[in-house]
Coordinates of C-alpha atoms in Angstrom, one line a residue:
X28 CA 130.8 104.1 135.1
X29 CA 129.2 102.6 138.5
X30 CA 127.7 104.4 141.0
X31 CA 126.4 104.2 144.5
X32 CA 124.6 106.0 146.7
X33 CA 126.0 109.0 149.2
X34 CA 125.3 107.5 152.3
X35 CA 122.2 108.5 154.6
X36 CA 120.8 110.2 151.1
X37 CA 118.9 108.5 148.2
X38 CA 121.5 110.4 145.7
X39 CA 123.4 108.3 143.2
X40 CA 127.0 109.3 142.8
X41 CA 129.3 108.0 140.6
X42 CA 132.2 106.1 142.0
X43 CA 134.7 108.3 140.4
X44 CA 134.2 111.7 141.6
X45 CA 136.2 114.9 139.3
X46 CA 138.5 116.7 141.6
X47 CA 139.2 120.2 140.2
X48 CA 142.3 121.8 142.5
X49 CA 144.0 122.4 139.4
X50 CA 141.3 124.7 137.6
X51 CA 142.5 128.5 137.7
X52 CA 146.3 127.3 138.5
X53 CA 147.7 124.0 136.5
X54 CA 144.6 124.5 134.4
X55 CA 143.0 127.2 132.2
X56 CA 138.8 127.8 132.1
X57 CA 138.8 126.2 129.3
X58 CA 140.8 123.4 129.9
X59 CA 138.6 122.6 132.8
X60 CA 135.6 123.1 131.0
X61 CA 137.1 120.4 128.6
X62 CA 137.5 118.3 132.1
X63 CA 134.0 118.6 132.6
X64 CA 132.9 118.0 129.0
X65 CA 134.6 114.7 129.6
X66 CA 134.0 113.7 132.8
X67 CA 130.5 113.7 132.2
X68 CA 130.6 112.2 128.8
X69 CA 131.5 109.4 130.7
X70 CA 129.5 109.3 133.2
X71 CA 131.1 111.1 136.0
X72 CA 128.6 113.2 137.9
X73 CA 130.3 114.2 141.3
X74 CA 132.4 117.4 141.6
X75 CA 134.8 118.2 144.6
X76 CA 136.3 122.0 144.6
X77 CA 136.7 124.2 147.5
X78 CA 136.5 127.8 148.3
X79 CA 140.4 128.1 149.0
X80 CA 140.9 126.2 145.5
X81 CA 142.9 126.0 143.3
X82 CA 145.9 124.6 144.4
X83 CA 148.7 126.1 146.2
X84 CA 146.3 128.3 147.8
X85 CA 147.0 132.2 147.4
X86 CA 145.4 135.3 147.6
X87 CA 145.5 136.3 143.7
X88 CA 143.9 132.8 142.6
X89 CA 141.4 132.7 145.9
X90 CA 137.9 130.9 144.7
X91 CA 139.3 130.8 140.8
X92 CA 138.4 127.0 141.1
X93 CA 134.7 127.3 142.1
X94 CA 134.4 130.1 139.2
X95 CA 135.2 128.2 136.6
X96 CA 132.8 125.4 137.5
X97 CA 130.5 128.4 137.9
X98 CA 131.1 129.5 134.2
X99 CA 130.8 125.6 133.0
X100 CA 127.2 125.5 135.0
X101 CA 126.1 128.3 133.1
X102 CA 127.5 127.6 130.0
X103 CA 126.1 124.1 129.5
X104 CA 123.2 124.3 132.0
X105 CA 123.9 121.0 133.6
X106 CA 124.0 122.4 137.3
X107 CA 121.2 120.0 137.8
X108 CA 123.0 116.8 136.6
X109 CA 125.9 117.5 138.5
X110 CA 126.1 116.4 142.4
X111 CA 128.2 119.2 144.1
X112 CA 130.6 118.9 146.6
X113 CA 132.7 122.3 147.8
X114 CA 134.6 123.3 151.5
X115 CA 134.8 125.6 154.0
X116 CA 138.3 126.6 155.0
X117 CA 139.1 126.4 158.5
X118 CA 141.6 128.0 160.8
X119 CA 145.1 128.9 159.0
X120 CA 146.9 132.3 159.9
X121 CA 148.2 132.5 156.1
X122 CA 144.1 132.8 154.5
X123 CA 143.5 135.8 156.2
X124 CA 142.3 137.0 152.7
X125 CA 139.7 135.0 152.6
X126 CA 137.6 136.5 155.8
X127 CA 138.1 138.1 159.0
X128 CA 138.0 134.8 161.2
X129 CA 138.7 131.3 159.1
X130 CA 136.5 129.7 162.1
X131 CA 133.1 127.3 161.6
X132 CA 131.4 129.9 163.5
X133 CA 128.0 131.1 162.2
X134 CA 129.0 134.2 160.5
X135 CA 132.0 132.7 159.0
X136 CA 130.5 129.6 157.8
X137 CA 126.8 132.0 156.5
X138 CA 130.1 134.7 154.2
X139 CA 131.9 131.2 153.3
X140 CA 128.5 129.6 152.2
X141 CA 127.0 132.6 150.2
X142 CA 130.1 133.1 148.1
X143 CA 130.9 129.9 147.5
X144 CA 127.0 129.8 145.9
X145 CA 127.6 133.1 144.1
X146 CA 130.7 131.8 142.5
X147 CA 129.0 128.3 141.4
X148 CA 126.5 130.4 140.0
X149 CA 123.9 128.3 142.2
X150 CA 121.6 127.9 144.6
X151 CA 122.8 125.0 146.6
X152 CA 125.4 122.6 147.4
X153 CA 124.8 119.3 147.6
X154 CA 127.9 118.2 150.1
X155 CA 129.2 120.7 152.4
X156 CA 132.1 120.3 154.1
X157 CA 134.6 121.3 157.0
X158 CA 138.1 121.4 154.9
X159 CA 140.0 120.8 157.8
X160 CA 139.6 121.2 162.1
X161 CA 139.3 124.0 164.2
X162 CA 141.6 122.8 166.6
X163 CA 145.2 121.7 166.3
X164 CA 145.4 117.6 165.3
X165 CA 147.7 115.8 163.4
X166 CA 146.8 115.8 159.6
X167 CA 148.0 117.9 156.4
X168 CA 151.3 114.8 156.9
X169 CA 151.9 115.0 160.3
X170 CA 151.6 111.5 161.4
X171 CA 150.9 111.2 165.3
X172 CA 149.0 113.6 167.4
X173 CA 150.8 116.2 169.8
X174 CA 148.8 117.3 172.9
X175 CA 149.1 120.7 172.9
X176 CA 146.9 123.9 174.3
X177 CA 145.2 125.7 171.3
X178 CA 142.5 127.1 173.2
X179 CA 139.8 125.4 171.1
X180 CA 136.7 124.9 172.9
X181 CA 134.6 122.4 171.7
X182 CA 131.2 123.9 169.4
X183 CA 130.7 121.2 167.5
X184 CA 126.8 121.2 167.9
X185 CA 126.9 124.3 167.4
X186 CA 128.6 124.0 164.1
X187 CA 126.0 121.4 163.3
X188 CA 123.1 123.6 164.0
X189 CA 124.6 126.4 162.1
X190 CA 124.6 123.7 159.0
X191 CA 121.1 122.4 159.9
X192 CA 120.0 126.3 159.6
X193 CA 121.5 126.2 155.8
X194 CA 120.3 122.7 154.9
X195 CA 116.8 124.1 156.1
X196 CA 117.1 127.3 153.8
X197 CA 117.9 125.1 151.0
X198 CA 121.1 126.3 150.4
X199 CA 122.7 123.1 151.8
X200 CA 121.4 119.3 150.9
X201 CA 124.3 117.1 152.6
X202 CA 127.1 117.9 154.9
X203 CA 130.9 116.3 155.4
X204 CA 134.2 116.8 156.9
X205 CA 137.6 116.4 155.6
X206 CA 141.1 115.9 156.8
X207 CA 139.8 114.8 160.5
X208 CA 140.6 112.0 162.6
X209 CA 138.5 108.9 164.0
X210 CA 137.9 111.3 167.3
X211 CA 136.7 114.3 165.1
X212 CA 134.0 112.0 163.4
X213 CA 132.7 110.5 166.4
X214 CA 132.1 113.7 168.3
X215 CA 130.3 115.1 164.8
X216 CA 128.1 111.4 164.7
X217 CA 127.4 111.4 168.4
X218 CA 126.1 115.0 168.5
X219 CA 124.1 114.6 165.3
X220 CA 122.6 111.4 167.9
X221 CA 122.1 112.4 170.6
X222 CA 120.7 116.1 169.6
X223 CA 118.9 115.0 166.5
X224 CA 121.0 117.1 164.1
X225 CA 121.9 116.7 160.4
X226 CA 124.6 113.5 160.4
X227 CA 127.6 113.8 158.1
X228 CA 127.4 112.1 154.7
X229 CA 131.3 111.6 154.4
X230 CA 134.5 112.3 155.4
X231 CA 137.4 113.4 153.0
X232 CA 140.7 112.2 153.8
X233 CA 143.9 111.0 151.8
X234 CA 143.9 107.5 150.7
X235 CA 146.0 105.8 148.5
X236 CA 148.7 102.8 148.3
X237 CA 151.3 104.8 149.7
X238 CA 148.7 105.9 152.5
X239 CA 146.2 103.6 154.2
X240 CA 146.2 105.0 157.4
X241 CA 142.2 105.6 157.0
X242 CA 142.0 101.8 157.5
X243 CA 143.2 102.0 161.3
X244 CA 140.6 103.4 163.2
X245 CA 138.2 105.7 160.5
X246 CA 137.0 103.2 158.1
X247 CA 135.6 100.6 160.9
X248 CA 134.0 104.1 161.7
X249 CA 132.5 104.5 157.9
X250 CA 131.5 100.9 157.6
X251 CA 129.5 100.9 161.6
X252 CA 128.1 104.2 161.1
X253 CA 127.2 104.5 157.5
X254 CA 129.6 107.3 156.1
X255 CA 131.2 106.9 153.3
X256 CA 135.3 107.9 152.4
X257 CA 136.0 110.6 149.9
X258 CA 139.2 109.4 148.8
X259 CA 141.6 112.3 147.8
X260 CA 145.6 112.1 146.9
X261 CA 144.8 108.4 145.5
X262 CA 147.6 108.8 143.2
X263 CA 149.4 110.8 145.7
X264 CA 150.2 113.7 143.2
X265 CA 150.8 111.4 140.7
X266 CA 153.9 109.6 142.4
X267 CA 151.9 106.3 141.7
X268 CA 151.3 106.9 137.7
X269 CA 154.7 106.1 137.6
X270 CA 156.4 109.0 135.9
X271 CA 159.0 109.4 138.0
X272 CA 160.4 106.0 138.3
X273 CA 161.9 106.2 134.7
X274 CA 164.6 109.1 135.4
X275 CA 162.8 111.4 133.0
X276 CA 162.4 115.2 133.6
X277 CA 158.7 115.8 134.8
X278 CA 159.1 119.7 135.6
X279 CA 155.2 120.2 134.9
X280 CA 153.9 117.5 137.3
X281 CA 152.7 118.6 141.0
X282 CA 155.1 117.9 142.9
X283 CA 157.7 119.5 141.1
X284 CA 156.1 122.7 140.9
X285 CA 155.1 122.6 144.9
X286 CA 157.8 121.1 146.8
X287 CA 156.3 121.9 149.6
X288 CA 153.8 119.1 149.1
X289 CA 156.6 117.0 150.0
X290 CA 154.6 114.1 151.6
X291 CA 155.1 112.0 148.9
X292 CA 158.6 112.4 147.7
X293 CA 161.0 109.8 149.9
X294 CA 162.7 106.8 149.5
X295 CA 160.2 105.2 150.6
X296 CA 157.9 106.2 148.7
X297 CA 159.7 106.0 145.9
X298 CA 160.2 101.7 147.0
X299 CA 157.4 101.6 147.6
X300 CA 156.2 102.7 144.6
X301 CA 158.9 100.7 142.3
X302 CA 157.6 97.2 144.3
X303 CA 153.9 98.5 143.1
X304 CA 154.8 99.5 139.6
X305 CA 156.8 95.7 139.3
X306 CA 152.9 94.1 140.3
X307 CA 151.7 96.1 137.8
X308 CA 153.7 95.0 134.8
X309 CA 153.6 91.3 136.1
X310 CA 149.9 91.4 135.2
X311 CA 149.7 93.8 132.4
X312 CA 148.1 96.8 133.5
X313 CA 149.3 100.5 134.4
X314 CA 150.2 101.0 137.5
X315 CA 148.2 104.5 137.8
X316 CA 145.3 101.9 137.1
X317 CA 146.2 99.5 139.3
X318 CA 146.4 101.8 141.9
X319 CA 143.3 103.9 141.4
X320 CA 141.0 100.5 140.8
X321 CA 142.4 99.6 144.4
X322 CA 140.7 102.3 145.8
X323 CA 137.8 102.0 143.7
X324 CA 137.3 98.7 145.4
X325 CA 137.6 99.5 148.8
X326 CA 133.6 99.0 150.6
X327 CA 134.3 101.3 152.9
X328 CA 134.8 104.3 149.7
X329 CA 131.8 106.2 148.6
X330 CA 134.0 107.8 145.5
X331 CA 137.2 108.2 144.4
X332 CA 138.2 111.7 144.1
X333 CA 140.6 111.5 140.6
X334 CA 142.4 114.8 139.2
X335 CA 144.5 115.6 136.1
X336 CA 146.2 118.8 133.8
X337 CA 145.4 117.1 130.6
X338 CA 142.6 115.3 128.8
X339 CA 144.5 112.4 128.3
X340 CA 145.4 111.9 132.2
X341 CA 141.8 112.1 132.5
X342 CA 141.0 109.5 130.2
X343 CA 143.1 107.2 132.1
X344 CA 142.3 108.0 135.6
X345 CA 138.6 107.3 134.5
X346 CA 139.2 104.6 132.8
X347 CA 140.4 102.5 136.3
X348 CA 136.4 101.9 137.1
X349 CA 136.4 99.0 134.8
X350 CA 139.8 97.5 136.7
X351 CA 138.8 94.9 139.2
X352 CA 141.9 93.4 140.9
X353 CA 142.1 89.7 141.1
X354 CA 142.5 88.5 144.7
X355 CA 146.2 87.5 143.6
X356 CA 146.7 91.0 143.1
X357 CA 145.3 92.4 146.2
X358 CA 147.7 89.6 147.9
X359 CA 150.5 90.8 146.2
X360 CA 149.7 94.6 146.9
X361 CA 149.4 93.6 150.4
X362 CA 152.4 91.7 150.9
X363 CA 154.2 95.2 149.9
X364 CA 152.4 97.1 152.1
X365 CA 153.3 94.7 155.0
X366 CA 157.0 95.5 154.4
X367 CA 156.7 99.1 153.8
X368 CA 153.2 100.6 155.5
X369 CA 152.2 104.0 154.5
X370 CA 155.3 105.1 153.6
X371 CA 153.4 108.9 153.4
X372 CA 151.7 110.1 156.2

């Protein structure tokens, strides 16, 4: 495994981080205990969940994600050698269930915050973050922004002093966002500035070969300003292992089961993908591989957020930190995203 360090902390994370959407839907406890067994076998010792996890988000399976890594803490007692990442939901008028307001304001973020701990079974978080905006932007694949009136008023220092509160109480170590844009982490880095408040570690946002949209704009931001990409979706939901380019039946596989995760599935995509999977086989390596080690290599990416439904997925998806691409490689993977850019938005 190789590591680095979350930025603006002295904490070593490993550059392959266990995403675990699937526990409590795709995945049993036990299979994502297994997960976890593994994971940290081999070295893996960053965890991403959420509090609206797992994945498609409903009211009967709301928080099962965080309770089964809760169960795992206790079970093997390795809270401590685990860094922990989880989210706060924001705004969305179907996750009503989960509290009275889905807002970052104080309350909400103090109910979100205490049961996310109580369902760890922990004490403290070691990244926080802000799933997605307050107000209305373009992300969740919606491609270009929209001005419209959604009567947001800006609280974002606010929202940074509520953190600072936690992060002083000890129940928070690190904060982040997630699914924002190059405007939303500027505001967050010039308020931390300007009124000495806590500055985000990272920012989660999809990034993959069939979306580098993060390089325009946001990752100058990351590389100037010290915060480091969470990279989610890097084999947009499995698209780039390959599976479906052979005509065989995957009725299990993500994107099957959720169509309405349809960011991924169009022609070109599915080009794209083929002209990928050819680079691949020219040099002898899987193309779930190939496309995961390009991510792993990107400086401006703190860790690579991989997920699976089975062990040997896992093994796989791990396996892509000892992948370095060749510069003939990253030419090649270039040249294909120069006739067909980000092909998912």
């Amino acid at each position: 495994m190789k590591y680095t360090t979350l930025p603006n902390t002295d904490i070593k994370v490993s550059k392959i981080c266990l995403g675990t959407m699937t526990f409590g839907e795709q995945n049993s406890e036990a299979e994502g205990h297994a997960q976890m067994d593994y994971a940290v076998a081999n070295g893996v010792n960053f965890f991403d969940t959420a509090e609206m996890y797992s994945v498609p988000a409903r009211q009967e399976t709301y928080g099962s994600t965080e309770k089964i890594l809760g169960s795992w803490f206790k079970k093997t007692g390795k809270r401590d050698e685990i860094v922990l990442a989880t989210k706060i939901a924001g705004p969305n008028p179907n996750f009503t269930y989960m509290r009275e307001k889905n807002d970052f304001s104080p309350a909400s973020i103090k109910f979100a915050l205490d049961h996310s701990l109580q369902r760890l079974q922990t004490d403290y978080i070691d990244l926080y973050q802000l799933h997605w905006p307050e107000r209305k932007t373009n992300f969740f694949g919606k491609r270009g922004f929209e001005s419209q009136e959604d009567g947001w008023e800006d609280n974002i220092q606010e929202v940074l002093e509520t953190l600072e509160s936690f992060i002083k109480a000890g129940k928070i170590k690190h904060i982040g966002l997630s699914n924002e844009t190059p405007w939303g982490i500027m505001r967050f880095l010039n308020e931390s500035k300007y009124n000495h408040l806590p500055k985000i570690s990272t920012i989660q946002n999809p990034y993959s070969l069939l979306n580098r949209q993060f390089e325009v704009g946001s990752a100058e931001i990351c590389m100037r300003e010290n915060v480091g990409l969470f990279a989610y979706s890097p084999l947009a939901f499995g698209v780039l292992s390959g599976k479906f380019l052979t005509g065989e039946s995957h009725p299990n596989a993500r994107i099957k089961l959720f169509p309405q995760f349809s960011r991924y599935n169009s022609a070109q995509c599915n080009e794209a993908t083929q002209r990928y999977s050819e680079i691949a086989k020219k040099h002898g390596i899987s193309l779930a591989q190939m496309a995961l080690a390009f991510v792993n290599q990107q400086a401006f990416v703190t860790s690579n957020i991989i997920g699976a439904t089975t062990l040997e997925q896992l093994k796989e998806n791990i396996g892509s930190i000892d992948l370095v691409l060749s510069d003939e490689i990253i030419a090649e993977i270039n040249a294909v995203h120069a006739v067909i850019p980000d092909p998912a938005p």
